[in-house]
Coordinates of C-alpha atoms and ligand atoms in Angstrom, one line a residue:
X1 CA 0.0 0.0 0.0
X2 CA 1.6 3.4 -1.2
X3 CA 2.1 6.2 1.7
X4 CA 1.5 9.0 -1.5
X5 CA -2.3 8.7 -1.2
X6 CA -4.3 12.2 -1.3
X7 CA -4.9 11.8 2.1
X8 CA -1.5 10.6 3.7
X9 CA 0.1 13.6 2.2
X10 CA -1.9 16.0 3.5
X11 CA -0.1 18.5 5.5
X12 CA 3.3 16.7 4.7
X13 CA 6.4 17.6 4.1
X14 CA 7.3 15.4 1.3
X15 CA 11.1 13.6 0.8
X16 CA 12.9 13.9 -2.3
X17 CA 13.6 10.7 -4.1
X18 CA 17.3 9.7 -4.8
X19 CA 19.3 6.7 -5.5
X20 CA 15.9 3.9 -5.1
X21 CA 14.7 5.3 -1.9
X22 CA 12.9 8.4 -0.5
X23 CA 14.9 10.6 1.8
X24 CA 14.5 13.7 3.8
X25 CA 16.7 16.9 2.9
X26 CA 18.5 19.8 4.7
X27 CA 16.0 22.2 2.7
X28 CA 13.1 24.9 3.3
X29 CA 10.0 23.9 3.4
X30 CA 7.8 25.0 0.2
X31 CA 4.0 25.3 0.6
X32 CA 2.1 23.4 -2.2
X33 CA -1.3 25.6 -3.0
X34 CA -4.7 24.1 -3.8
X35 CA -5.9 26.2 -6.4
X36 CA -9.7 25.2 -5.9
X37 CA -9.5 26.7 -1.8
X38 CA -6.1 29.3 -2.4
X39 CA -5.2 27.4 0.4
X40 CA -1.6 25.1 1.2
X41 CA -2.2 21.7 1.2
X42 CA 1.3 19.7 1.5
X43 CA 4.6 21.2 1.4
X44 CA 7.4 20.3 -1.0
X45 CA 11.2 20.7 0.1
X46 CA 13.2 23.1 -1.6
X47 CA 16.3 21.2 -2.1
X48 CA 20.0 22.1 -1.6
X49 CA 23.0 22.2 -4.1
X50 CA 24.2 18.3 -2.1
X51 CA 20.6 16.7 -2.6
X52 CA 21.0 17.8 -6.2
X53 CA 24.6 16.7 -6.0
X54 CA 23.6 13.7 -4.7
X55 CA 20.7 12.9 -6.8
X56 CA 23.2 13.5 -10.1
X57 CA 25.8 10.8 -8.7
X58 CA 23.3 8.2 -7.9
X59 CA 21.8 8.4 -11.7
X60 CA 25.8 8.3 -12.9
X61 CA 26.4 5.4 -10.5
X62 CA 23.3 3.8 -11.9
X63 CA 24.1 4.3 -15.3
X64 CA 27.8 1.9 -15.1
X65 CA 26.2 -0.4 -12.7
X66 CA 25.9 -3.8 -14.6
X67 CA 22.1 -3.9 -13.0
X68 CA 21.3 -1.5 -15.7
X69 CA 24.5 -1.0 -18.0
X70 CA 24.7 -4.8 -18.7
X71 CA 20.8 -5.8 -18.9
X72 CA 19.5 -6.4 -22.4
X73 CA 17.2 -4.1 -24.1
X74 CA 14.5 -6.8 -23.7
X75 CA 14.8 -6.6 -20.5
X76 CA 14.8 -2.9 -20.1
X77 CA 11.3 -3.5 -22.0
X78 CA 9.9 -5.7 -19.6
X79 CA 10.4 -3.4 -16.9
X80 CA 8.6 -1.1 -18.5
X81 CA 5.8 -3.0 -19.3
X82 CA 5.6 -3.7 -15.9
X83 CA 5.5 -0.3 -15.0
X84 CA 2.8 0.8 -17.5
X85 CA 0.9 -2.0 -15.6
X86 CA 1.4 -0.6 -12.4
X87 CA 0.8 2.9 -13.5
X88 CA -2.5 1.6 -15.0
X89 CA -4.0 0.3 -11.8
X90 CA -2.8 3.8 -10.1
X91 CA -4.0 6.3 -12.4
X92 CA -7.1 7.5 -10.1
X93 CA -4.6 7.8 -7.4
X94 CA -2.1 10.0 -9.3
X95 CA -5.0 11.9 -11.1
X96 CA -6.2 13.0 -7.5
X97 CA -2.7 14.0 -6.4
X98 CA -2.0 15.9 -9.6
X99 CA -5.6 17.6 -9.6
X100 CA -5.2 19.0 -5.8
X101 CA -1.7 20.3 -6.7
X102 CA -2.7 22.4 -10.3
X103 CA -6.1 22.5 -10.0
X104 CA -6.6 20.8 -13.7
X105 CA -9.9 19.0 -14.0
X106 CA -9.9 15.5 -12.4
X107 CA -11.3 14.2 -15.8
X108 CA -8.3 15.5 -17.8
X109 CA -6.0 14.4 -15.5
X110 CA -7.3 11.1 -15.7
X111 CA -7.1 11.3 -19.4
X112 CA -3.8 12.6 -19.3
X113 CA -2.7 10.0 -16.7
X114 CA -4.1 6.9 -18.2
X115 CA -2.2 7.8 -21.7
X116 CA 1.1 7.5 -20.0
X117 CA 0.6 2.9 -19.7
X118 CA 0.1 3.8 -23.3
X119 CA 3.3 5.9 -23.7
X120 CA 5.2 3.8 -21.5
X121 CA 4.5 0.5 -24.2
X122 CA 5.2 1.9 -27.0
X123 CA 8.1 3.1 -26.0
X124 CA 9.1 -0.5 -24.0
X125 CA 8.3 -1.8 -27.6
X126 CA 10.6 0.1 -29.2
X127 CA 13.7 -0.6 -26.5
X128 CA 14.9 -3.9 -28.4
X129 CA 14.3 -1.6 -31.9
X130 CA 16.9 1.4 -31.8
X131 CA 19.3 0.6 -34.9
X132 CA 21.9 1.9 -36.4
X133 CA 22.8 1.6 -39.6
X134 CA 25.3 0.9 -42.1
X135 CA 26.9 2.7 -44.7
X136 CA 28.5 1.7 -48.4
X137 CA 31.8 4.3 -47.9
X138 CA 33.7 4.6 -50.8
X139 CA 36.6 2.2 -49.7
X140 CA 37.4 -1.0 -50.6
X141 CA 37.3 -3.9 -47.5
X142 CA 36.2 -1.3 -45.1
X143 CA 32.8 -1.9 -42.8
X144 CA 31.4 1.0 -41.8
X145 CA 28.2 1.8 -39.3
X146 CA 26.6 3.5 -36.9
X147 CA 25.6 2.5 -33.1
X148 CA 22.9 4.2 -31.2
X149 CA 23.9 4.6 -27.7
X150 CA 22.6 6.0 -24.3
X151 CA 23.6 9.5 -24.0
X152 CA 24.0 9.0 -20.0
X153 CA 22.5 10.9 -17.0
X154 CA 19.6 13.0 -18.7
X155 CA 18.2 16.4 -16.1
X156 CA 14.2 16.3 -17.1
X157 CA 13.2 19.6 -15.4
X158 CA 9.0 20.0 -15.8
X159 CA 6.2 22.0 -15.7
X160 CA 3.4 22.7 -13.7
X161 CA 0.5 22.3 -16.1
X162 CA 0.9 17.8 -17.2
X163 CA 3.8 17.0 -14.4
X164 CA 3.6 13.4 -14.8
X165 CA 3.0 13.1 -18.5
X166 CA 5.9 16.0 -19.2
X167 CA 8.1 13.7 -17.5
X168 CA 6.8 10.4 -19.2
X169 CA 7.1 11.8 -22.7
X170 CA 11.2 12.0 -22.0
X171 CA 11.8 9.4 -19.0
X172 CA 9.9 7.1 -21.1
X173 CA 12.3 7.3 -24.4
X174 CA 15.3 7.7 -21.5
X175 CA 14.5 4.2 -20.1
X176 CA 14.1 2.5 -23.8
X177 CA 17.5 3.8 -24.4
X178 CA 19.1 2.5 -21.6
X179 CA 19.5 6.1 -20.2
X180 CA 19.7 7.5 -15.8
X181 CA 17.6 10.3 -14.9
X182 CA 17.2 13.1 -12.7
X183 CA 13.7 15.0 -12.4
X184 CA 12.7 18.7 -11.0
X185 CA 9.2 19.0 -11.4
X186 CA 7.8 22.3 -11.1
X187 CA 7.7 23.7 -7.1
X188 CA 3.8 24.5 -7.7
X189 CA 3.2 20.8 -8.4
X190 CA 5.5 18.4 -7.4
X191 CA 3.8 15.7 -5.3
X192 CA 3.1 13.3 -8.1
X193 CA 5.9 12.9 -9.1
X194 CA 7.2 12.0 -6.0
X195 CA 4.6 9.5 -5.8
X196 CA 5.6 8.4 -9.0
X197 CA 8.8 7.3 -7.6
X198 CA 8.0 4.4 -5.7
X199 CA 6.5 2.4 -8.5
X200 CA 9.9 2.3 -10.4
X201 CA 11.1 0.6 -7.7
X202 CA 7.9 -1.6 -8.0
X203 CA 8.4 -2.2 -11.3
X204 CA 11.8 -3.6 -10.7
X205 CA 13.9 -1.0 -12.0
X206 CA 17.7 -0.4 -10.2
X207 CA 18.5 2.0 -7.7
X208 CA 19.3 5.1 -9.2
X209 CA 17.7 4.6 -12.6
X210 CA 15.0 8.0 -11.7
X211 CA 16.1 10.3 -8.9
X212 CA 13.5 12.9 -7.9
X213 CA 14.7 16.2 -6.2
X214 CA 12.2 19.3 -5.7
X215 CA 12.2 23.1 -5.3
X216 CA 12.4 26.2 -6.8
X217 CA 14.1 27.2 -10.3
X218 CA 16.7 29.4 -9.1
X219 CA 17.7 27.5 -6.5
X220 CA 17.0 23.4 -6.9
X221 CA 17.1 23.6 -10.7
X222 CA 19.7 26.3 -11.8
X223 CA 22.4 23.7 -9.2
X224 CA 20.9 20.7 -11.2
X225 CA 21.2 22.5 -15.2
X226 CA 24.7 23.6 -14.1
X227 CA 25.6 20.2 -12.6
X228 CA 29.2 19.4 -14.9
X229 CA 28.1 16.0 -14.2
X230 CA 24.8 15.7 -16.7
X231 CA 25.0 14.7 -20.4
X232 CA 21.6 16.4 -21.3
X233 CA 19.0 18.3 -20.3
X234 CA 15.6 18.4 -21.1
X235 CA 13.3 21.0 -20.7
X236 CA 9.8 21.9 -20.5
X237 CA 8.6 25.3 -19.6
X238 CA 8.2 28.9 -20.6
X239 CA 10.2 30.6 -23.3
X240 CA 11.9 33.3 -20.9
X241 CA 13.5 29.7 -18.6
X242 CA 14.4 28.2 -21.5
X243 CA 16.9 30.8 -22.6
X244 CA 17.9 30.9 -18.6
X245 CA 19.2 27.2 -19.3
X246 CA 20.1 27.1 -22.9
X247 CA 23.0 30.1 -21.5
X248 CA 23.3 27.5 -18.0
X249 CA 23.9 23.9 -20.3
X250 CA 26.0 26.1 -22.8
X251 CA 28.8 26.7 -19.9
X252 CA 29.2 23.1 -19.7
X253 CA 28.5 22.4 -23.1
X254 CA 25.6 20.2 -21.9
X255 CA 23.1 19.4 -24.9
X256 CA 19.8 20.8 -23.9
X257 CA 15.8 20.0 -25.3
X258 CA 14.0 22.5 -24.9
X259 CA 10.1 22.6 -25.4
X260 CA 8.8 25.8 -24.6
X261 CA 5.5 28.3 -25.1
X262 CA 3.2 28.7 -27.9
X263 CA 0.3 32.0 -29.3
X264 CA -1.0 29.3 -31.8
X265 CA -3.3 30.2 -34.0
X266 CA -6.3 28.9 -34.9
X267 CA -8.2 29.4 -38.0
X268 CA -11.4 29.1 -39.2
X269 CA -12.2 29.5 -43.0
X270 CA -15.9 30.1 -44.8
X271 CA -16.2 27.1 -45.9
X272 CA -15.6 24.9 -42.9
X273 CA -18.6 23.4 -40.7
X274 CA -19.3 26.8 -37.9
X275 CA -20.7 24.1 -35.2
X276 CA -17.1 21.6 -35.7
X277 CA -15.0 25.0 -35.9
X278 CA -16.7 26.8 -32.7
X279 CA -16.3 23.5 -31.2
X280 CA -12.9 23.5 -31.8
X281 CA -12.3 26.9 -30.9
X282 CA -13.4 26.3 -27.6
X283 CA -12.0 23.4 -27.1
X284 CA -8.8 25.2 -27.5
X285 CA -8.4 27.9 -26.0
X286 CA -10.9 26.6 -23.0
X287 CA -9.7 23.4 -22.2
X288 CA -7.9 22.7 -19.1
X289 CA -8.3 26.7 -18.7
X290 CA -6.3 27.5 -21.1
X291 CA -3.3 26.3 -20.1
X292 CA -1.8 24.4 -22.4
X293 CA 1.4 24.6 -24.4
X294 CA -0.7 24.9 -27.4
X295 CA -3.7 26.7 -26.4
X296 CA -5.2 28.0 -30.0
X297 CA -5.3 31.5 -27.8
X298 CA -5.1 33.7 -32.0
X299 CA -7.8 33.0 -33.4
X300 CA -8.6 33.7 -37.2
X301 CA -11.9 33.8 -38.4
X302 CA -12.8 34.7 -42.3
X303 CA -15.3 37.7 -42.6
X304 CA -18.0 36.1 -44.2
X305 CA -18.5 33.1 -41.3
X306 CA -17.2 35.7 -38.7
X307 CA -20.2 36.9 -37.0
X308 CA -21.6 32.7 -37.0
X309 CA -18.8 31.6 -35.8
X310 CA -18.3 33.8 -32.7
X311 CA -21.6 34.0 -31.9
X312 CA -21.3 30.1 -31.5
X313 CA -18.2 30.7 -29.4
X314 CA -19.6 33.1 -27.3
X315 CA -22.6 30.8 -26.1
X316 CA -20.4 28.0 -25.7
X317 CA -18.3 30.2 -23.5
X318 CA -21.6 31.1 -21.7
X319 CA -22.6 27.4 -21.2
X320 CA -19.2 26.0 -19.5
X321 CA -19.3 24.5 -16.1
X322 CA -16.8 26.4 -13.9
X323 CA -16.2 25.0 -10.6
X324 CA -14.2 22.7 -8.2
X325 CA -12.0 20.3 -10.1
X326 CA -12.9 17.1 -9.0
X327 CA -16.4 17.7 -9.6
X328 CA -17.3 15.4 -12.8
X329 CA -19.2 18.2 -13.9
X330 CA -16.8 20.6 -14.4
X331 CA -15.6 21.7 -17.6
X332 CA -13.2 25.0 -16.5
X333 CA -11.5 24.8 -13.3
X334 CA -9.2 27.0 -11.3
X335 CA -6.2 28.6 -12.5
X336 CA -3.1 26.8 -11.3
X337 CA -1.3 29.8 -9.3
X338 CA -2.6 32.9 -7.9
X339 CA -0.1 34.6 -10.0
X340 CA -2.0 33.5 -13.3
X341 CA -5.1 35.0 -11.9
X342 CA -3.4 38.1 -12.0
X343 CA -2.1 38.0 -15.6
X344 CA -5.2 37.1 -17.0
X345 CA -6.2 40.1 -15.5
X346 CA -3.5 41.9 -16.9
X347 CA -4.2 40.8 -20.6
X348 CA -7.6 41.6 -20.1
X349 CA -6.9 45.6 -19.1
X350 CA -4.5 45.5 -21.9
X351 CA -6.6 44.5 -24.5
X352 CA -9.8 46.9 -23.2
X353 CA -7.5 49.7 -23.3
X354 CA -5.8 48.8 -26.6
X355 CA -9.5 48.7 -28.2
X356 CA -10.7 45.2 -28.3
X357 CA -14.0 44.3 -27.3
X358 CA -15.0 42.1 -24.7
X359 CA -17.5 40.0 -25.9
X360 CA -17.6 37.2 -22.7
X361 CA -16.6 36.7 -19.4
X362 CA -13.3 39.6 -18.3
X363 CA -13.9 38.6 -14.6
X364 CA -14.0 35.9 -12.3
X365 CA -16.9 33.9 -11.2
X366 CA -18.4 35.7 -7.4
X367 CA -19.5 32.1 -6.3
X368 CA -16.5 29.9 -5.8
X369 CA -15.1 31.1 -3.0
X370 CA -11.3 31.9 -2.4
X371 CA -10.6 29.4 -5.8
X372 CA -8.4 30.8 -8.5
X373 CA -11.3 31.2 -11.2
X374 CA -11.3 33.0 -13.9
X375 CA -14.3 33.5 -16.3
X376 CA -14.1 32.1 -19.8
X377 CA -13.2 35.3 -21.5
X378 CA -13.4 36.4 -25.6
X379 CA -12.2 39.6 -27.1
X380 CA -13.2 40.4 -30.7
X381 CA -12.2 43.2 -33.2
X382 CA -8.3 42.2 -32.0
X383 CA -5.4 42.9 -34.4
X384 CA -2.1 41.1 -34.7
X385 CA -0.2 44.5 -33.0
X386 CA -2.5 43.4 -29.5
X387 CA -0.7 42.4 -26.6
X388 CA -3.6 40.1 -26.2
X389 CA -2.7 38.5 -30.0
X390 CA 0.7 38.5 -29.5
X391 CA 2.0 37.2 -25.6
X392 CA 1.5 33.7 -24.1
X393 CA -1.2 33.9 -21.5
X394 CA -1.6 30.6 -20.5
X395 CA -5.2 31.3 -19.2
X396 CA -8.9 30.9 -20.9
X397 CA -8.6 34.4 -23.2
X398 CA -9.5 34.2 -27.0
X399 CA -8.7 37.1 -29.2
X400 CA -10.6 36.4 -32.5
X401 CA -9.3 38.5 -35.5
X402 CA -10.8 39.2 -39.0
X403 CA -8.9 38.3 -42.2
X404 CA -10.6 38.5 -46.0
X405 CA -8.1 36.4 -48.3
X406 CA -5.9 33.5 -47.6
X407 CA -2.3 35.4 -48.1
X408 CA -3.7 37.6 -45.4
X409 CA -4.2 34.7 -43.2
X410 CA -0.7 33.4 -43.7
X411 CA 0.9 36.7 -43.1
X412 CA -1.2 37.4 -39.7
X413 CA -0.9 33.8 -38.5
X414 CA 2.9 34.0 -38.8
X415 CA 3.4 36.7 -37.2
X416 CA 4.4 35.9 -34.1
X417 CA 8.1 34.9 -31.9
X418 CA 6.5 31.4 -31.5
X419 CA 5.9 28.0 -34.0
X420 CA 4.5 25.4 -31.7
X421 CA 1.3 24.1 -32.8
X422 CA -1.7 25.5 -35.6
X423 CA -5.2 24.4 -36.2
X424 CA -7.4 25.3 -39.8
X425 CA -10.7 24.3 -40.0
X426 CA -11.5 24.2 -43.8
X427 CA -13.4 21.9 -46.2
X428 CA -11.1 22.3 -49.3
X429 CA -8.3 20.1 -49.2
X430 CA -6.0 21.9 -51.0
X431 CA -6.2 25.5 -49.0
X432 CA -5.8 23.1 -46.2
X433 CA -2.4 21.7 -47.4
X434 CA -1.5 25.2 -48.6
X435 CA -2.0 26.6 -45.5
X436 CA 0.0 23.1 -43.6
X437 CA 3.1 24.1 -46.2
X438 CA 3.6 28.0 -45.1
X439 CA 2.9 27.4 -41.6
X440 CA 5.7 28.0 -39.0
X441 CA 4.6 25.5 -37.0
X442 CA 6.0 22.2 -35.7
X443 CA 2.6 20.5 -35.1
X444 CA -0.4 21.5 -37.2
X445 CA -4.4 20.2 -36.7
X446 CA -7.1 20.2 -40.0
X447 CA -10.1 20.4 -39.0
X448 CA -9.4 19.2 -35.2
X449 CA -7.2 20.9 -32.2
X450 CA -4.9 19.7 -29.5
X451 CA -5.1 16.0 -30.5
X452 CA -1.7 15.1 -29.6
X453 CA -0.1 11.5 -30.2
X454 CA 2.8 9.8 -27.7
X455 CA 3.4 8.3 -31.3
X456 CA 3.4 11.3 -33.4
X457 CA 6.7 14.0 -33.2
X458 CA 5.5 17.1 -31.3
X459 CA 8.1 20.1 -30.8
X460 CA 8.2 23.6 -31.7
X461 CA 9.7 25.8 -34.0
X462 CA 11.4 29.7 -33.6
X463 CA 11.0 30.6 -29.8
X464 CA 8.4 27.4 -28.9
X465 CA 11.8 25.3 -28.8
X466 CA 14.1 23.6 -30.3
X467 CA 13.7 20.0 -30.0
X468 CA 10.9 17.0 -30.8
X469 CA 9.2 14.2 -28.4
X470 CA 7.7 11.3 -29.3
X471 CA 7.5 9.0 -31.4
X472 CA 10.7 7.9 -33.5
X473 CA 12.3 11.1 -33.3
X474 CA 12.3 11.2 -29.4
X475 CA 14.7 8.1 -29.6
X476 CA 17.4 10.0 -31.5
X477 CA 16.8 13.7 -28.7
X478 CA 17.8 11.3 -26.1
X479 CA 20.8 9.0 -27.4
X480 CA 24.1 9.2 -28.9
X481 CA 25.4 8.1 -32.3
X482 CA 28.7 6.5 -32.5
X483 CA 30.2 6.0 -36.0
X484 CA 32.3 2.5 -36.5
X485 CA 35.1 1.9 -39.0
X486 CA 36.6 -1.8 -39.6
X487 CA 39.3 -2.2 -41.9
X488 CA 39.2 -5.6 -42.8
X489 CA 41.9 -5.3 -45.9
X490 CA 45.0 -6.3 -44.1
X491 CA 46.8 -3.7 -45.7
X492 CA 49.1 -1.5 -44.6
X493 CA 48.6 2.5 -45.4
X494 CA 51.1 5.1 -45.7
X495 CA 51.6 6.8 -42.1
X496 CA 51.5 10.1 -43.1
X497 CA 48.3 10.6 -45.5
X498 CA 44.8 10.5 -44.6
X499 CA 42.5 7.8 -46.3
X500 CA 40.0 10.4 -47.3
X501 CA 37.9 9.2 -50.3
X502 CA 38.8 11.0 -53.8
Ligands
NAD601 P1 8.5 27.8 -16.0 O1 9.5 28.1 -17.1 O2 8.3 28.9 -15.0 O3 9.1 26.6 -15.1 C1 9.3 25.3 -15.7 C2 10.3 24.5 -14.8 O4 11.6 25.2 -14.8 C3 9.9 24.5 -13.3 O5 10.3 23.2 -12.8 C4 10.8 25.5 -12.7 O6 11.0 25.4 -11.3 C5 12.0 25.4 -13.5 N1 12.9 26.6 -13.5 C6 12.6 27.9 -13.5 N2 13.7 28.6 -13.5 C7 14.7 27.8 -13.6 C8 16.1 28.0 -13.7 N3 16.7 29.2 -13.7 N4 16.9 26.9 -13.8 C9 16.4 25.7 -13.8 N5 15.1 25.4 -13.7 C10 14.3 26.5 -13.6 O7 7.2 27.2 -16.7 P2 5.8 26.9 -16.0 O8 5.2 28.1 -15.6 O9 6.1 25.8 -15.0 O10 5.0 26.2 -17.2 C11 4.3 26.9 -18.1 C12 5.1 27.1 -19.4 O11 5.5 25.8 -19.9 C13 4.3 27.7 -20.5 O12 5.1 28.7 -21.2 C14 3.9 26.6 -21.4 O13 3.7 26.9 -22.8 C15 5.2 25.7 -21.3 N6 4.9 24.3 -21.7 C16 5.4 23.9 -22.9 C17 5.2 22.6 -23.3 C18 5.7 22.1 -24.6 O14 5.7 20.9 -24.8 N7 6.2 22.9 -25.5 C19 4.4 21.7 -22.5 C20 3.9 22.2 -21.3 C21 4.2 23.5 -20.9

């Protein structure tokens, strides 16, 4: 029986996790909010520049013990089947964990949870399929090919909004490759994670293979991305971080993901089905409160569906449920930190006084108590030059903007710092492809919105990043390539030339 249950951690101070066993650090306390009460619920330990230390040496010890150096990569798939398994028959538990400490609906964070058994196969079903290959060099009796390799100790430092899945999507691929791991989940929502923990020992895996340590940014994660002793980082988070530890993992020359924010847009032509579209709209921008990665927060809507479409949108925003998050019923929950509350707020002054117009919500709902809510809110009549159109918000405000012609379109929607994600909804197949072609966008929906795939490369372009999970491609972000050259001639070369190819 797990000691991480809602209810045991309560009030707890929780341990960081480090070399296969949970253990109490020298650190400050760090209160953990509830964003549905405003309230502390557990505190989280902000830990020092040794746990870090520590936690970095147990992954490297990990990483040449035979345990998990010398097991085959069958094997490292069995343990992770067996830990999808285990995940599977814990998801309601770490669902409830993850919705006290974010505040993200209980039904999306069961959705999000019970994807990672998925995540965690497909990648265990890949561990005994990482190949190299071989190459046909231009020299006679010479063998030539490639090995893909574990890179080493891999720093997974995660945000607030999907903790457990942000770190799946990377520990997963780490653990098919044969790779160590040390986690800082984000100090507003750290407690499943450590939960998490215990079940790679469950699972079977050695001591070592995931360390855990918590705390804030500046403190906990700047010593862990400027620990000499990693061979990557991986980052998810905002844009202004990410540059913080591109400049960090540069001093040591560390390799660094980084997956960062997005101002997609999200555009709806004449042609496309108003009902599907305003669906879609809301979907994205209003789902888990906006705060998403790729929140469609720009939208475009053609002038001659315009006024449809938004009246749809408006009365859609009109008819969600807001209320407590692990009420089944609710479709828009709090906001994860008090601090969002007050940039929504922010954005919303902005764009009043920069000449949008409101057309729902602007406010926050007088019923709920001490909560961090924030009402669905639309702005129309928004231009591209908006601060509203332009900055990640990472709340539930829509600024819809007019276009007339397709080149329009392209112009407006690319103009922006960030490439992470696009929707169109459009019933002409080639304007959709057009429009998929001039994009700056690493992911792009027709005629659908955040639909993501553990299966399917996600990453962003320009300032959303500079990297790609899942799928294939997250195999070669988190291993090394060797190159191999046999000489099988028996020969004997002249010492002082090179046996370049003419
Ligand atoms: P954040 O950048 O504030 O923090 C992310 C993580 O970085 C946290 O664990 C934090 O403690 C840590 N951190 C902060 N400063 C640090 C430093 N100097 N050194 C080391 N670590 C440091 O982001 P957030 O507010 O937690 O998350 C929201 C952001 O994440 C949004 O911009 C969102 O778009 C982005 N995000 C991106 C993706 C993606 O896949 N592209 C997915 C989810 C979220």
């Amino acid at each position: 029986m797990s000691r991480f249950t809602l209810e045991g951690l309560m009030d707890s101070q929780l341990p960081c996790y480090i070399g296969g066993a949970y253990v109490d650090s020298n650190g400050e306390g760090i209160p953990s909010f509830d964003p549905a009460t405003g309230k502390p619920w557990c505190q989280i330990t902000d830990c020092t520049a040794d746990d870090v230390d520590r936690a970095v040496k147990a992954a490297r010890s990990a990483m040449y013990d035979p345990a998990w150096r010398d097991i085959s990569q069958s094997e490292r798939g069995t343990l992770m089947y067996r830990l999808a398994d285990i995940v599977q028959s814990n998801v309601e538990r770490l669902a409830r964990i993850e919705t006290k400490d974010n505040g993200k609906i209980l039904r999306e964070m069961r959705a999000l949870i019970g994807a990672i058994p998925v995540a965690l196969r497909y990648f265990a079903g890949m561990a005994d399929k990482i190949e190299g290959t071989t190459i046909p060099v231009n020299k006679p009796d010479m063998l030539n090919f490639t090995l893909r390799e574990p890179i080493g100790v891999v720093a997974i430092v995660t945000p607030w909004n999907s903790p457990l899945y942000m770190l799946v999507r990377s520990l997963a691929p780490c653990l098919a490759i044969g790779n160590t791991v040390v986690v800082k989940p984000s100090e507003h929502a750290s407690a499943g994670t450590i939960a998490f923990a215990e079940l790679m020992n469950e699972a079977g895996f050695p001591d070592g293979v995931l360390n855990v340590v918590t705390g804030y940014g500046d403190t906990a994660g700047e010593a862990l991305i400027s620990h000499p002793g990693l061979d990557k980082i991986d980052f998810t988070g905002g844009t202004l971080t990410g540059r913080k530890i591109a400049a960090s993992a540069a001093q040591n020359l560390t390799p660094s993901s980084l997956e960062l924010g997005g101002k997609s847009p999200h555009v709806v032509f004449d042609d496309a089905d108003p009902d599907r579209a305003a669906n879609g709209v809301v979907s994205g921008i209003f789902a888990a409160a906006g705060q998403t990665c790729v929140a469609g927060s720009r939208c475009y809507i053609h002038e001659s569906i315009h006024d449809e479409v938004v009246d749809r949108i408006v009365a859609r925003a009109g008819d969600i449920r807001i209320g407590a998050p692990d009420d089944e019923a609710t479709q828009l929950g709090p906001l994860a930190l008090w601090s969002q509350v007050e940039k929504v707020g922010y954005f919303v002054d902005t764009a009043k006084k920069q000449g949008a117009k409101l057309a729902h919500g602007g406010g926050r709902p007088k019923n709920l108590g001490d909560g961090w809510y924030v009402d669905p809110t639309v702005f129309v009549n928004v231009t591209n030059q908006m601060l509203v159109a332009r900055d990640e918000i990472f709340g539930p405000v829509l600024g819809i903007v007019k276009f007339s012609t397709e080149a329009e379109l392209i112009e407006l929607a690319n103009d922006t710092n960030y490439g992470l994600a696009a929707g169109i909804w459009t019933r002409d197949i080639d304007r959709a492809l057009r429009f998929v072609r001039r994009i700056d966008a690493g992911m792009v929906w027709v005629n659908t919105y955040r639909a993501p795939s553990i299966m399917s490369p996600f990453g962003g372009f320009k300032d959303s990043g500079n990297s790609k999970h899942n799928g294939h491609a997250a195999i070669h972000e988190f291993s090394r390539l060797k190159t191999v050259v046999v000489d099988y001639s028996g020969a004997t070369h002249d010492a002082f030339v090179m046996r370049v190819v003419k």
